Structures are given as C-alpha cells and as structure tokens.
Short mmCIF file of C-alpha atoms (C1' of nucleotides) in Angstrom, two decimals:
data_model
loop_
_atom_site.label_atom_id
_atom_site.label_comp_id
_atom_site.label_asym_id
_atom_site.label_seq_id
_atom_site.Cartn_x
_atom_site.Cartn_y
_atom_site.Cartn_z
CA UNK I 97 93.53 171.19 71.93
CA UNK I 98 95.01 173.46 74.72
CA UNK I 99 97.79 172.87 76.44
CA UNK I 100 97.13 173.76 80.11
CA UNK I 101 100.20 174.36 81.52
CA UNK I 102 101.72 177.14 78.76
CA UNK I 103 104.68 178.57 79.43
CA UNK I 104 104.32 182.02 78.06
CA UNK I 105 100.38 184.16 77.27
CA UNK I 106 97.83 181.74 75.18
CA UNK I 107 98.00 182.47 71.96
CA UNK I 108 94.87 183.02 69.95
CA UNK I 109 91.26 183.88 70.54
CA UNK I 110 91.12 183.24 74.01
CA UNK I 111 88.45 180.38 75.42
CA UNK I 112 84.71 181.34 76.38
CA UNK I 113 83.92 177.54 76.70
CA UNK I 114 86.05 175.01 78.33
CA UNK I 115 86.17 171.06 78.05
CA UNK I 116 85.49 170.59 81.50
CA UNK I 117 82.70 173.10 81.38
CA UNK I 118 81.18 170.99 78.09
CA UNK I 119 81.66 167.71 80.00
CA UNK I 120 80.07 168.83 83.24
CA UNK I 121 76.64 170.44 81.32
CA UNK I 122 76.58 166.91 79.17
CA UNK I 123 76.58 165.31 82.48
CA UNK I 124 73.28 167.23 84.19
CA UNK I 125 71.89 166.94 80.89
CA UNK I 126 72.33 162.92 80.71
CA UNK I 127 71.88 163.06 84.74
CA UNK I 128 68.27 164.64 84.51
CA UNK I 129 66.97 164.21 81.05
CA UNK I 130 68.64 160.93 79.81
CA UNK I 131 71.55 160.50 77.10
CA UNK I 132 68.49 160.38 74.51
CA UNK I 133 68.33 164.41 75.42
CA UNK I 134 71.84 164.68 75.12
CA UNK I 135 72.34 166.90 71.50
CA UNK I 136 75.39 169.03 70.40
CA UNK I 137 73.00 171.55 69.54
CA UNK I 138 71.34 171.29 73.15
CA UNK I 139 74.44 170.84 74.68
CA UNK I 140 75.64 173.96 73.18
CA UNK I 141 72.47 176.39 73.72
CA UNK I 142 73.21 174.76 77.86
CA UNK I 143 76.28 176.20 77.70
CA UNK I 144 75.72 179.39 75.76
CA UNK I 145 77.30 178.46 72.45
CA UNK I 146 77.29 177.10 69.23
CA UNK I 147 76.81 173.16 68.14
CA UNK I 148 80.27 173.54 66.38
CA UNK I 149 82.05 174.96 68.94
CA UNK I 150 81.64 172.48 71.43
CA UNK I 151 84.44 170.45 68.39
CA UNK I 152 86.42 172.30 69.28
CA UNK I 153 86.74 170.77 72.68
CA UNK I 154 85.57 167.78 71.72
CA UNK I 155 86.73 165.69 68.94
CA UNK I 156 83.18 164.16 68.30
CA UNK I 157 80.10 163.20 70.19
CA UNK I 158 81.45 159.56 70.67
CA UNK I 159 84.58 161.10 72.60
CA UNK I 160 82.30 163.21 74.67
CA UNK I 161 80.80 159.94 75.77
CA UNK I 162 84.03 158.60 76.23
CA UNK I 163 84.38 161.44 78.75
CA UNK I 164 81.58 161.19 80.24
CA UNK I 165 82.35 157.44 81.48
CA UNK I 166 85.51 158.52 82.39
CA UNK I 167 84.12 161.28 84.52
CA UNK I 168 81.60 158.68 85.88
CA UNK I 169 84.24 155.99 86.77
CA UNK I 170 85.97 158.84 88.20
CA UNK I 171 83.39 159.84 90.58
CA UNK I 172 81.63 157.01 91.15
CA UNK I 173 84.17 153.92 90.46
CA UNK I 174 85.33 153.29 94.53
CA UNK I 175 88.20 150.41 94.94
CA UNK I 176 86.66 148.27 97.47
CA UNK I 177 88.44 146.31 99.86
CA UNK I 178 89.22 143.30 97.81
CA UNK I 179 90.03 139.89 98.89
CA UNK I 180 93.75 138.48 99.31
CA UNK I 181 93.22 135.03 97.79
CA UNK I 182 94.13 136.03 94.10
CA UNK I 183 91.37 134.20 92.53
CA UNK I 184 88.98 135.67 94.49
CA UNK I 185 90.38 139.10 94.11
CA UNK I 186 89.72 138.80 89.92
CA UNK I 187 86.37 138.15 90.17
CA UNK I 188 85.64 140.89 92.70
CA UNK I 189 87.23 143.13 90.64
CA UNK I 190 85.77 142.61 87.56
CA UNK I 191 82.74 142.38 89.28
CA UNK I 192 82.79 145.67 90.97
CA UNK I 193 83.36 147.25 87.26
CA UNK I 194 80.68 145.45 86.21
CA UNK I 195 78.31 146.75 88.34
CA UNK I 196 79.53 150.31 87.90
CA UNK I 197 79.14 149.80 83.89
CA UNK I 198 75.83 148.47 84.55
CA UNK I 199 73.81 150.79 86.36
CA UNK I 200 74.56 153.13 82.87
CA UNK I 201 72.72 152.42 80.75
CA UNK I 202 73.77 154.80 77.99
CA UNK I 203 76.69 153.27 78.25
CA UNK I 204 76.77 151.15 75.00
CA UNK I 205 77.21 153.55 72.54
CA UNK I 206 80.70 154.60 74.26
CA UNK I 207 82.10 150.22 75.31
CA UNK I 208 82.37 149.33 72.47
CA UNK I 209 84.57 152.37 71.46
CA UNK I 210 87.33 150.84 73.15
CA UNK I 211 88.75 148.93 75.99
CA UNK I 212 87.24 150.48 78.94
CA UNK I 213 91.25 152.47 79.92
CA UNK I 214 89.83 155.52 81.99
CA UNK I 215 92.22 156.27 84.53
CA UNK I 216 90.58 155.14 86.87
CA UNK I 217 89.56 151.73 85.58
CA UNK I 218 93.46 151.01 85.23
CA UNK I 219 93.83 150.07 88.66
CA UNK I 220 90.73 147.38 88.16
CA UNK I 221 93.26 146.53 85.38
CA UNK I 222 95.85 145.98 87.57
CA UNK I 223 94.06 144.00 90.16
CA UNK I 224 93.15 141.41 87.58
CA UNK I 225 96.76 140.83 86.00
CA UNK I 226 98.36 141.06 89.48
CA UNK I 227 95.47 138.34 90.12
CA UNK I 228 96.19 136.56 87.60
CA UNK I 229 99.94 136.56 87.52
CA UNK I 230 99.89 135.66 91.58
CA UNK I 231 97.66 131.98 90.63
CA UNK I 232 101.14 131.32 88.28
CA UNK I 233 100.22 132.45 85.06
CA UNK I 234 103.38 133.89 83.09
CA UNK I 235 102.80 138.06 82.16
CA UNK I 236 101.75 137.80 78.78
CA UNK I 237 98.91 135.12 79.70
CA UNK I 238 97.79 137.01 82.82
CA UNK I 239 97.45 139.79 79.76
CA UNK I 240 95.15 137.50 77.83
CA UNK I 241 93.34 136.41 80.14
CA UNK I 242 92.10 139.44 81.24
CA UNK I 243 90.92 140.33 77.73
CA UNK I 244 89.13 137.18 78.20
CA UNK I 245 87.73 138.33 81.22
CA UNK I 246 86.98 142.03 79.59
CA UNK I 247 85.48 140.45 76.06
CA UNK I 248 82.53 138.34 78.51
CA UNK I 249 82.29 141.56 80.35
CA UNK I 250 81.58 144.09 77.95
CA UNK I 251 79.55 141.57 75.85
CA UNK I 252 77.17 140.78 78.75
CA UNK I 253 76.62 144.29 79.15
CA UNK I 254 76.32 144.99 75.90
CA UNK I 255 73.82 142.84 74.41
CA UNK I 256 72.03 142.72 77.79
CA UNK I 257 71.22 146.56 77.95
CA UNK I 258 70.72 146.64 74.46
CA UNK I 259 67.99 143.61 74.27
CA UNK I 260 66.48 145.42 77.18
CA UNK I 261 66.06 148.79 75.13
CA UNK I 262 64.71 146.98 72.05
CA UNK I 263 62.36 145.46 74.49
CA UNK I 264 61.55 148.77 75.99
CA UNK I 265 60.75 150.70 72.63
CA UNK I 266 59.15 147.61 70.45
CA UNK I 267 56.21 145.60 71.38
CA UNK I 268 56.15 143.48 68.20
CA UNK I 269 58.07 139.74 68.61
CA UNK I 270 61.90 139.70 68.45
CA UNK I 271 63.38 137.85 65.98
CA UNK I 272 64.28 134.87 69.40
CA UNK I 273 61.07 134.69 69.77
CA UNK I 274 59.83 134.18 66.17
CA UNK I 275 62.54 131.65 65.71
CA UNK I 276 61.39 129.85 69.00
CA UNK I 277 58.02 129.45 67.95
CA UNK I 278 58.60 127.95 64.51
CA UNK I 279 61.40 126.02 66.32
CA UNK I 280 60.96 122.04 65.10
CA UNK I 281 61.76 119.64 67.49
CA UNK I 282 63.08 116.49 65.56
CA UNK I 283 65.79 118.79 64.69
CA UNK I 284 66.80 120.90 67.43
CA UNK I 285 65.59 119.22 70.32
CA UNK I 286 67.19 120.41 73.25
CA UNK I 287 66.41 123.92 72.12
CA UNK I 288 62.69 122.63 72.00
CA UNK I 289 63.18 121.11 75.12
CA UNK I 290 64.45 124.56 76.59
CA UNK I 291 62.21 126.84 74.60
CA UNK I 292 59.24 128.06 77.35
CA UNK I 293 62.01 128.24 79.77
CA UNK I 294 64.18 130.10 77.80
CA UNK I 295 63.02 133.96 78.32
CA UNK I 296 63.41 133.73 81.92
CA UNK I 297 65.90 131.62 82.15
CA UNK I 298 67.34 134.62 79.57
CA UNK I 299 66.52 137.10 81.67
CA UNK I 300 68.17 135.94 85.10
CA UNK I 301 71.52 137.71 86.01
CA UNK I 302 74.39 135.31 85.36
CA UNK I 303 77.03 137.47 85.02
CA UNK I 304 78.99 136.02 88.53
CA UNK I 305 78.47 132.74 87.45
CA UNK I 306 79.80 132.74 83.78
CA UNK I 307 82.63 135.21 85.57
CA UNK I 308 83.54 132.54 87.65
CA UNK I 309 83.76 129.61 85.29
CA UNK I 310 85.85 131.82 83.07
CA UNK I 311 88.47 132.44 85.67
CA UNK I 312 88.03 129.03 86.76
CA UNK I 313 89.12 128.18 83.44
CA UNK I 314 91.45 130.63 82.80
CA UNK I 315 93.63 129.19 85.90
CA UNK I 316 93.45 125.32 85.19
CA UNK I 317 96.46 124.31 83.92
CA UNK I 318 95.78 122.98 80.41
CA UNK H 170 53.74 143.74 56.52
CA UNK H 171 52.52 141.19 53.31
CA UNK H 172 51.32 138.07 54.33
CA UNK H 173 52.90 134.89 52.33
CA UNK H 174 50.12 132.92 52.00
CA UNK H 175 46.81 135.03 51.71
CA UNK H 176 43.54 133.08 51.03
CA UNK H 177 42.33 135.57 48.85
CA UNK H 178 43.04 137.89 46.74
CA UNK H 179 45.56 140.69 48.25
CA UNK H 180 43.89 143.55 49.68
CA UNK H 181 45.26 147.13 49.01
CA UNK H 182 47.57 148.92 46.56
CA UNK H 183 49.97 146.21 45.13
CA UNK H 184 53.35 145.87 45.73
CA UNK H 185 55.97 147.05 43.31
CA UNK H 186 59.13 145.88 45.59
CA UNK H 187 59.64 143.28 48.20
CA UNK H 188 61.50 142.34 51.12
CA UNK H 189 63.50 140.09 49.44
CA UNK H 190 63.84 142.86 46.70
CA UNK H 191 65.13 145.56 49.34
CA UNK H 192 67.38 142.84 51.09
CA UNK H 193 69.13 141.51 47.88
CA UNK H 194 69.61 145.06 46.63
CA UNK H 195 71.04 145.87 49.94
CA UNK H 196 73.27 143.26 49.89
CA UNK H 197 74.70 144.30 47.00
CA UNK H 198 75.40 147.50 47.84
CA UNK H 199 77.05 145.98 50.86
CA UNK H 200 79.36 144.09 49.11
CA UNK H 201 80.52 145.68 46.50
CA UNK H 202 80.94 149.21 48.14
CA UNK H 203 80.87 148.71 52.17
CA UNK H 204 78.19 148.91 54.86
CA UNK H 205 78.96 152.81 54.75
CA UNK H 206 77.44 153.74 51.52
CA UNK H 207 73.94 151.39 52.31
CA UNK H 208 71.62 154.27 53.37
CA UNK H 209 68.10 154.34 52.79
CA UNK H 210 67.80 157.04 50.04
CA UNK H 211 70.47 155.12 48.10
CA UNK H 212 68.98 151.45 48.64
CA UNK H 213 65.73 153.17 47.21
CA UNK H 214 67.24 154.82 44.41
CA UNK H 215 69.01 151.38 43.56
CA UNK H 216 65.59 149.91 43.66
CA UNK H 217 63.89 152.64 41.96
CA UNK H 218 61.66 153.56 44.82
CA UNK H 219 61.41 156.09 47.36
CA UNK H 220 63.65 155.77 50.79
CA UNK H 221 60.21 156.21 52.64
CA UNK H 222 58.67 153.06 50.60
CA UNK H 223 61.45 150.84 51.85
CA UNK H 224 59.56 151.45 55.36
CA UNK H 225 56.71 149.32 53.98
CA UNK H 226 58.98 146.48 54.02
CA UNK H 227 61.21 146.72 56.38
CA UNK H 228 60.48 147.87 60.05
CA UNK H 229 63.60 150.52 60.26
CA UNK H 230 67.56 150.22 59.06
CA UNK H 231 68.28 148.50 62.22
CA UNK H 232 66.51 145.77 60.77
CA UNK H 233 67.20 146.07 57.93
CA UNK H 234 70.85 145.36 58.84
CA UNK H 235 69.53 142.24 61.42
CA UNK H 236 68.21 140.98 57.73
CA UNK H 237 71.09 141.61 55.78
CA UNK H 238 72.82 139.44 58.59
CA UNK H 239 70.40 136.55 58.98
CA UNK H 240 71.17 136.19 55.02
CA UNK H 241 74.29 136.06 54.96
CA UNK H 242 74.62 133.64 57.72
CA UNK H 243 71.85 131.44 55.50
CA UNK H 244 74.02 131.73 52.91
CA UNK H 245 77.38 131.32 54.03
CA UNK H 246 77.17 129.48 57.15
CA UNK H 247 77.91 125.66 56.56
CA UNK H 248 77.74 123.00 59.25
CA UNK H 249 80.71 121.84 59.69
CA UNK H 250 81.57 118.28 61.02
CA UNK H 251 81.49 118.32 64.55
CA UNK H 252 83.13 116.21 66.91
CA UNK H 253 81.98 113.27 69.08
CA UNK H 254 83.14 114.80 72.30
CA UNK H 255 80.68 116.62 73.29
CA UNK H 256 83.21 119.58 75.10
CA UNK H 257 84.92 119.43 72.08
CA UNK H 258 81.93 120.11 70.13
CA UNK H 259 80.64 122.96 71.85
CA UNK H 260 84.23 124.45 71.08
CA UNK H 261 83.90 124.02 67.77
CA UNK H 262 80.74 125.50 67.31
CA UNK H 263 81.27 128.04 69.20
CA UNK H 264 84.36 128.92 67.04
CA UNK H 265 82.92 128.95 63.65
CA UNK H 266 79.81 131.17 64.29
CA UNK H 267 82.30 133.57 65.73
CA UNK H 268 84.11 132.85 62.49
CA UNK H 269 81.56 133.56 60.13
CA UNK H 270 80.42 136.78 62.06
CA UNK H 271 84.06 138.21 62.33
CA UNK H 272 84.13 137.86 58.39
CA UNK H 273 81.80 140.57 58.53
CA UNK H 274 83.27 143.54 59.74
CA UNK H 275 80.08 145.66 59.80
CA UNK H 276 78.42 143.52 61.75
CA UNK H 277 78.94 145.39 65.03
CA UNK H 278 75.78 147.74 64.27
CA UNK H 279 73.62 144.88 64.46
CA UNK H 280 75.53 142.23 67.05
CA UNK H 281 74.44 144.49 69.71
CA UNK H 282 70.65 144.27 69.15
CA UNK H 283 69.76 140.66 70.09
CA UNK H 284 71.01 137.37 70.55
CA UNK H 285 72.12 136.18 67.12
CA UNK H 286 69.21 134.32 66.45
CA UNK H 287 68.79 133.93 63.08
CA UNK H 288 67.13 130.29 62.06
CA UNK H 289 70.44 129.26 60.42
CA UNK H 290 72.31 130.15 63.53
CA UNK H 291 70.01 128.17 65.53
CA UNK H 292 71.81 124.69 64.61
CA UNK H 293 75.14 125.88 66.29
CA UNK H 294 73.06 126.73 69.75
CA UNK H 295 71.62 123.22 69.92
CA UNK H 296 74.65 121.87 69.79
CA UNK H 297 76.25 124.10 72.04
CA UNK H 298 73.26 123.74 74.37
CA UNK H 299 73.33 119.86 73.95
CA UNK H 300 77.00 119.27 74.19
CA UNK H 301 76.92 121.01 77.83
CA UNK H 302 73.87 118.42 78.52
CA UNK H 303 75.66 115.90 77.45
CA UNK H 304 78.88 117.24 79.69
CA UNK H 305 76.39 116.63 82.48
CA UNK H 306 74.93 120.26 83.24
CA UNK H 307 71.25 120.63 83.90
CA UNK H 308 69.09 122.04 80.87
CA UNK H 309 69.05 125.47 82.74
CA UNK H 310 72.43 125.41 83.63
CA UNK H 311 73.51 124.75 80.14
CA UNK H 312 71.08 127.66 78.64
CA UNK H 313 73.35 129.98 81.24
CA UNK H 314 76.45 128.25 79.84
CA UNK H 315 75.47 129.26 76.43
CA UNK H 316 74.65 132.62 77.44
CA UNK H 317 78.18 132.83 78.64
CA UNK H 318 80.06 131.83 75.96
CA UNK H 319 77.49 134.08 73.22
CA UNK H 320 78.73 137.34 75.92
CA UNK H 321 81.85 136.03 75.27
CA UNK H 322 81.63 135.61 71.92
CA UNK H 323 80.61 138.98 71.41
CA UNK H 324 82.11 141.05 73.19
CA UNK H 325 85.39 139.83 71.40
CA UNK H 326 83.59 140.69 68.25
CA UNK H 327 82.08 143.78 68.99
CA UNK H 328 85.59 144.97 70.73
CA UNK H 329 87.76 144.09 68.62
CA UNK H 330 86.63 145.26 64.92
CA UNK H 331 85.55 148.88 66.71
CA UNK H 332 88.87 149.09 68.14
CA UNK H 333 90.04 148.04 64.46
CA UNK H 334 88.02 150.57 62.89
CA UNK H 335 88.76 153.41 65.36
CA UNK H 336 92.30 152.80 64.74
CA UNK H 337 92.21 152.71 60.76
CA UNK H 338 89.71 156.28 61.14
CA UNK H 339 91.72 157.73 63.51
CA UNK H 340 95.74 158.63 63.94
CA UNK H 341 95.52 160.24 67.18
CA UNK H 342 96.45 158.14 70.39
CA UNK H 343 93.83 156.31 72.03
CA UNK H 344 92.94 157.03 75.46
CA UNK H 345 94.52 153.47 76.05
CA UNK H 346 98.33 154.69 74.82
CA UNK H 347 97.80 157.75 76.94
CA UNK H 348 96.75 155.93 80.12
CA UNK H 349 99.79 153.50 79.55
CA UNK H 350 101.81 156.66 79.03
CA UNK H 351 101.32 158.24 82.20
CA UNK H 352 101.30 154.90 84.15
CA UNK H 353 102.71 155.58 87.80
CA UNK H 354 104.70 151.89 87.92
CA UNK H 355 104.52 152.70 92.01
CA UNK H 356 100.51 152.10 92.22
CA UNK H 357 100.06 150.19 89.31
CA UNK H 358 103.57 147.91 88.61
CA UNK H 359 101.85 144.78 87.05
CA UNK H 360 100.81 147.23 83.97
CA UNK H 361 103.78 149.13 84.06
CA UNK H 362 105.75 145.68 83.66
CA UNK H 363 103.84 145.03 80.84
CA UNK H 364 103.02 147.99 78.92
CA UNK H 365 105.15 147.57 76.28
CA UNK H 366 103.71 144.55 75.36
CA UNK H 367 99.85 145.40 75.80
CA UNK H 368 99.97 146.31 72.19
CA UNK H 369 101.36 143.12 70.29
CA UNK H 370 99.45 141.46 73.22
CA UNK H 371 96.16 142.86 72.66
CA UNK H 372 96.35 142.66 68.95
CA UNK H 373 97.18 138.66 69.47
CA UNK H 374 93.92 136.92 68.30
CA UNK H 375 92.91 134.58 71.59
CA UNK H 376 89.39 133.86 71.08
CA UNK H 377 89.92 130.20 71.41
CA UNK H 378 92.37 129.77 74.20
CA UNK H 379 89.46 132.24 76.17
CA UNK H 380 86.78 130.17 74.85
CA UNK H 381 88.41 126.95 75.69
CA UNK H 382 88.86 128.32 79.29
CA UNK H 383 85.28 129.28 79.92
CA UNK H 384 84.11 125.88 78.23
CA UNK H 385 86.52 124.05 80.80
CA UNK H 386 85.31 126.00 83.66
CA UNK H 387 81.77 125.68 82.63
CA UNK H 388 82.33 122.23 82.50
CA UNK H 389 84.04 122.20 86.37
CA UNK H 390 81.69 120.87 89.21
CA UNK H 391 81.64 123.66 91.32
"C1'" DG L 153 29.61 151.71 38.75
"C1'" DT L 154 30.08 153.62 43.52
"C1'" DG L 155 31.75 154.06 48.00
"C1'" DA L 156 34.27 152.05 51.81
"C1'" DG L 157 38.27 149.89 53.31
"C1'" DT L 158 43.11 148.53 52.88
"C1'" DT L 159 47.66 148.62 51.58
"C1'" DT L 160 51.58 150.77 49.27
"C1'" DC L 161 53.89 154.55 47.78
"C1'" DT L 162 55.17 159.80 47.43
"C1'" DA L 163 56.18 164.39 49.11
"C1'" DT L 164 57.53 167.11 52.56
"C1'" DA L 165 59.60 168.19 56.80
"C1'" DC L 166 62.49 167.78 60.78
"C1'" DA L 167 66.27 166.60 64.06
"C1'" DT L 168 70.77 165.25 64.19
"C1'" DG L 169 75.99 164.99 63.59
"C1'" DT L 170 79.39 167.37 61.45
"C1'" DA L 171 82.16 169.37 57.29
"C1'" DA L 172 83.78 173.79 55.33
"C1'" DA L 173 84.67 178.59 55.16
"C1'" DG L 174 85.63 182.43 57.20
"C1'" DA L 175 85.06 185.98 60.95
"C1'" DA L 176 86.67 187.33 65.64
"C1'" DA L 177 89.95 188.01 69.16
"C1'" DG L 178 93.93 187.53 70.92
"C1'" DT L 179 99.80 187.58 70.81
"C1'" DA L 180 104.41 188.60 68.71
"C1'" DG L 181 107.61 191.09 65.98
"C1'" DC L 182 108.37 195.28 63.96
"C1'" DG A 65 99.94 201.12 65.12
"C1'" DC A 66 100.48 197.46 61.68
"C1'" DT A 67 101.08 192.94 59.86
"C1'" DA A 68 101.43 188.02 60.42
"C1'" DC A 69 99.99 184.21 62.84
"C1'" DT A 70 97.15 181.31 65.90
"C1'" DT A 71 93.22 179.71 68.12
"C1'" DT A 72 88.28 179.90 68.92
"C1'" DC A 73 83.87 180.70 67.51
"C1'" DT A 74 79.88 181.51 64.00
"C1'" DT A 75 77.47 180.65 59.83
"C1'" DT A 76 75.95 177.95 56.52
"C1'" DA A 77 75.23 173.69 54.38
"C1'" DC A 78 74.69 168.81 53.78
"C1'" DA A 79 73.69 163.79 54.45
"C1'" DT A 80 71.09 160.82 57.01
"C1'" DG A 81 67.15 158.34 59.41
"C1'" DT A 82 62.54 158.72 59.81
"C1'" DA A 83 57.80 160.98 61.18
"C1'" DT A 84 53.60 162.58 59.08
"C1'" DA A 85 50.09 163.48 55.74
"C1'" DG A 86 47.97 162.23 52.05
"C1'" DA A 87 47.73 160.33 47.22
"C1'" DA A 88 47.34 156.02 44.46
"C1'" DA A 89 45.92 151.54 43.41
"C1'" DC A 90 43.77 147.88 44.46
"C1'" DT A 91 39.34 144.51 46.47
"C1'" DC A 92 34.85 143.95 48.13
"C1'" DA A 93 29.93 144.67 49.11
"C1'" DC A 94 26.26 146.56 47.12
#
DNA sequence: GTGAGTTTCTATACATGTAAAGAAAGTAGC
DNA sequence: GCTACTTTCTTTACATGTATAGAAACTCAC
C-alpha cells in the first residue's frame, strides 16, 4: 500500500492507477449501471488497466465495497440537527443512518463485512453512546446497547433488501409462503390466525417502531 | 421439479438422484469438511452425477444452502419447555432459535435470503407471536414485534460470525481499529473514553440482555 | 412398433474473482 | 553505467456458479 506522505522519492515502479482513481470509476459504474455491472475486469478496462492491478490498490472486491460505502457516507451521510432530549437524540441518529444505508441497495454484500466504522459514521457512533450514557447508563452498557441498537439495524436492512431482491429476480413461491399455505391451524394458531395478513403486514416499514421499543428497553432500569 | 404423489406412472427420463439424495450428500460434505469445500462440481462428483444434473433438483446453490438449513434445523432443533409467562416465553424462544442458528457458522450465506421460515422453525414464531398476544398487543402489532426481534436476531448473527470470520482470514487491522486509532477525543470524547474497551466490549456476547430490552419495550404501552 | 411429448442428464461454454509468476520501471549505492 | 532492491503492472491459469443446447430414457396414443 503507499504511503502518501514519503519522506524521500517513491521507490519502485511508479503508480499509473491510484486508489482514489479505482474508487471514484467503481462509483459511476455502480452510480449508472448498478453494483450488478460492477466487475474487476470492467472496472479495470474503465480505468485503462488490468483486472489484477486494480489488487494492488485494493485488497479484494469486498474492500472496494467497503470503500465505496465509506465514500458514500462520506458524501452523502449529513449530521442533522438532532434533538437535546438524549432519548430522542438515539433514535434520530440511528435513524438518520438508517435511511442513508437504505436507499443502497447494494449495500448488503459490504454490512455484513463489519460494523458499519467509516469515518464518518463514528460520529453517529458517538451520538448514540453519548445518548445513551446521558439517560444514566454506565460506559460499558451505553457500549452494548448500541450494538443492540446496530444488530436490529443492520438486520432490518439486511434481510429486508435482500427478501426484496429474491422477490425481484424469482417469481416462483418463497419458502414463507409455502410454509403459510400448508400452515395447520390446531397447531399454530395464531400464525393461522395472522397468515393472509402477514405479507403486508411484512411488508410495512417498522423500522422506527421496533427502534423505539428497543431503546425504550434498553433505558428501563431492569 | 418431481411431484411426490403422481397418479400415474412418471412421465419422462427417470431419476437416478434425488433431492433428498443431493441434500444428504451435501450435508455430509458440510460436516465433515466445512461449508467451503460444498461446491456443485464436488456435491456431483460425491453423488456420481454431473454438477449441471444437481440443477434438476435443486433450483440454484442458494437453495441449496436454504435446504441444507431447513434440515438441520428439522433435525436438531428440539422444543424446549417453555415458560408460563408469556414475556418470558417469547424470550426463550427467541433465544434458542438464535442458538441453534449460531451453531452453524456458515449460515450467514443463507440468513440473509428470507425470513427463517423453515416448517420446524415455525413452532418458535407462534409462540413468539402468541406470547406478545397474550402480553396484550394486537395480532398486527405482535407480527411487527416479531419482525423486530427476527432483525434483531439476525443481525447479531449475521454480524457477528462475519466479523469472526474476517478476523480469523485476515491479520490486517480492520477499518474499525483504524477509525478508533485516529479518533480526535475533541469531536468525538464518548468513543475516545471508551476505545480501549470497544474490543473486549464488542466481543462480550449480549444477545439476551438486547433481546430482553426490545421484548420489555415491545411490551411498554406507548 | 412409431412418433410425440416429457423429464432428466451430459457436454460445452462463459463470466467472475483471484492466485502465481514474472516483467517493467523506478531509486540507491557503488 | 551497473547491480540490487522495491513497487507496480501484465500474463496466464484456475475454481466456481450456471446458462445453453441437445442427448437419453422414459410414457402414451395410435
């Protein structure tokens, strides 16, 4: 990897291709075309190049997603004024990074990489703990409890982008749906009670709600 | 795909492997040498088939996989005694799907494609669903609930064993150390308080202490 | 038996991520 | 200039999932 600030002349074949360069052409591609279009070997005939050079900036495709949410928080993650009762202030911030994880939809292949630590997320981060510690929980709690709060997050995204690609791509009945129809009803009633409602019920946006009861939770003294 | 019960006579070229045939085979492989060696030419070899016959039985390896994990929670996931209290209950069911799927560490491919809805999984969501009834929560309100605490449930999962396997594939710091690293304790003193501990922290295992806090503020009257 | 229809299986081919080997292009010391 | 060393880039190759085309093995209607 190159270290930007040497001290004396580079050593070595100099650069043609840069990491920012790679990250900016994956972004147009993934802008205009869709991460689907997104190749190394695309990527690299963009940028003039070779598939295997590009690893040489680039550890692997996954980290080159990784960068690419980073670059997309970066640009596009804005701290918004956030309310000063604590409690409040949590939920608006994890809201706000929900929203901004949301609205990419490529975005599962790189969440579940890691926690979601791009620069500018930390400061989401913060606003959560601080949140948390201000209601009275001690440090290391305020700690777990936004893991809490990051584990509902990144699981509603998650499985909600990714049942909405299977749907997108596949016509044939899900496996829910199988299940519901064979579902018997001296055994599992309340599912049978539930079952027409379920898909829409299923597909209505709950995240604030669930967010909510989580923090609700999180701050009741037990 | 065959149909179980024809009335007469099967039509077309017979069969010479199964579903059950290409799932129990792939188990094995599974288990004795790790999710990473199961790929189709393999499984077919195993079998004594070609990798393209498998897709006679079995819609794509994504399914394959959804399969291999409706199996083993037929086989291996018991119904425990629950408890009378119904918030209790939900708890506790909660807890020991997440249980059984964290067992399974390659799991993560597949946790992402639906809701875990597999028939023997079903049990657990009725008595999730019903316990938040019986808490006093409208059926739709409960089916929400539920949602919440499968996003939940996860998220942890899917989180946690990629960060697991990224770290045991992988010496290099995570973005996470780095962030920490260059933490600016000015903006951002909450993290830089605790940044020393986010490690041990976020390796502590808190799934139930989160789950018992959504369940309670599920549970809250708002 | 023959031909049509149906299902399963085989052979081949392709796109993709990436490992491995080594060539290319520079600096540093002499 | 020459050699050693370092970094970047190119070439080639491979494993993998799976699309496609068509062969194979059956039943059925006649």
């Amino acid at each position: 990897m190159p270290q930007p600030s040497a001290p004396r002349k580079a050593l070595g074949r100099p650069p043609r291709i840069s990491r920012e360069e790679v990250i900016e052409t994956a972004r147009r591609i993934v802008d205009t075309e869709g991460v689907g279009r997104l190749t190394m070997r695309r990527l690299a005939m963009e940028i003039g190049s070779t598939a295997m050079a590009l690893y040489h900036h680039v550890r692997n495709k996954e980290e080159l997603l990784v960068l690419l949410l980073d670059d997309y928080a970066a640009r596009t993650l804005q701290r918004p004024e956030l309310p000063a009762q604590p409690r409040e202030r949590i939920v608006v911030a994890a809201a706000t990074i929900h929203e901004a994880l949301a609205a990419c939809p490529w975005i599962v292949e790189v969440l579940t990489a890691d926690d979601l630590m791009s620069t500018s997320a930390l400061w989401f981060v913060e606003q959560i703990v601080d949140g948390l510690v201000e209601c009275g929980l001690p440090p290391e709690r305020a700690v777990h409890g936004y893991r809490a709060i990051w584990y509902y997050t990144a699981g509603e995204i998650v499985v909600r982008t990714t049942a909405a690609r299977r749907r997108t791509d596949d016509d044939r009945p899900t496996y829910r749906e199988r299940a519901f129809a064979e579902l018997d009803p001296s055994e599992l009633p309340r599912l049978a009670q539930v079952a027409d409602h379920w898909a829409p019920l299923t597909a209505e946006d709950t995240y604030l709600e669930g967010l909510r009861a989580l923090v609700d939770g999180l701050l009741t003294p037990r």
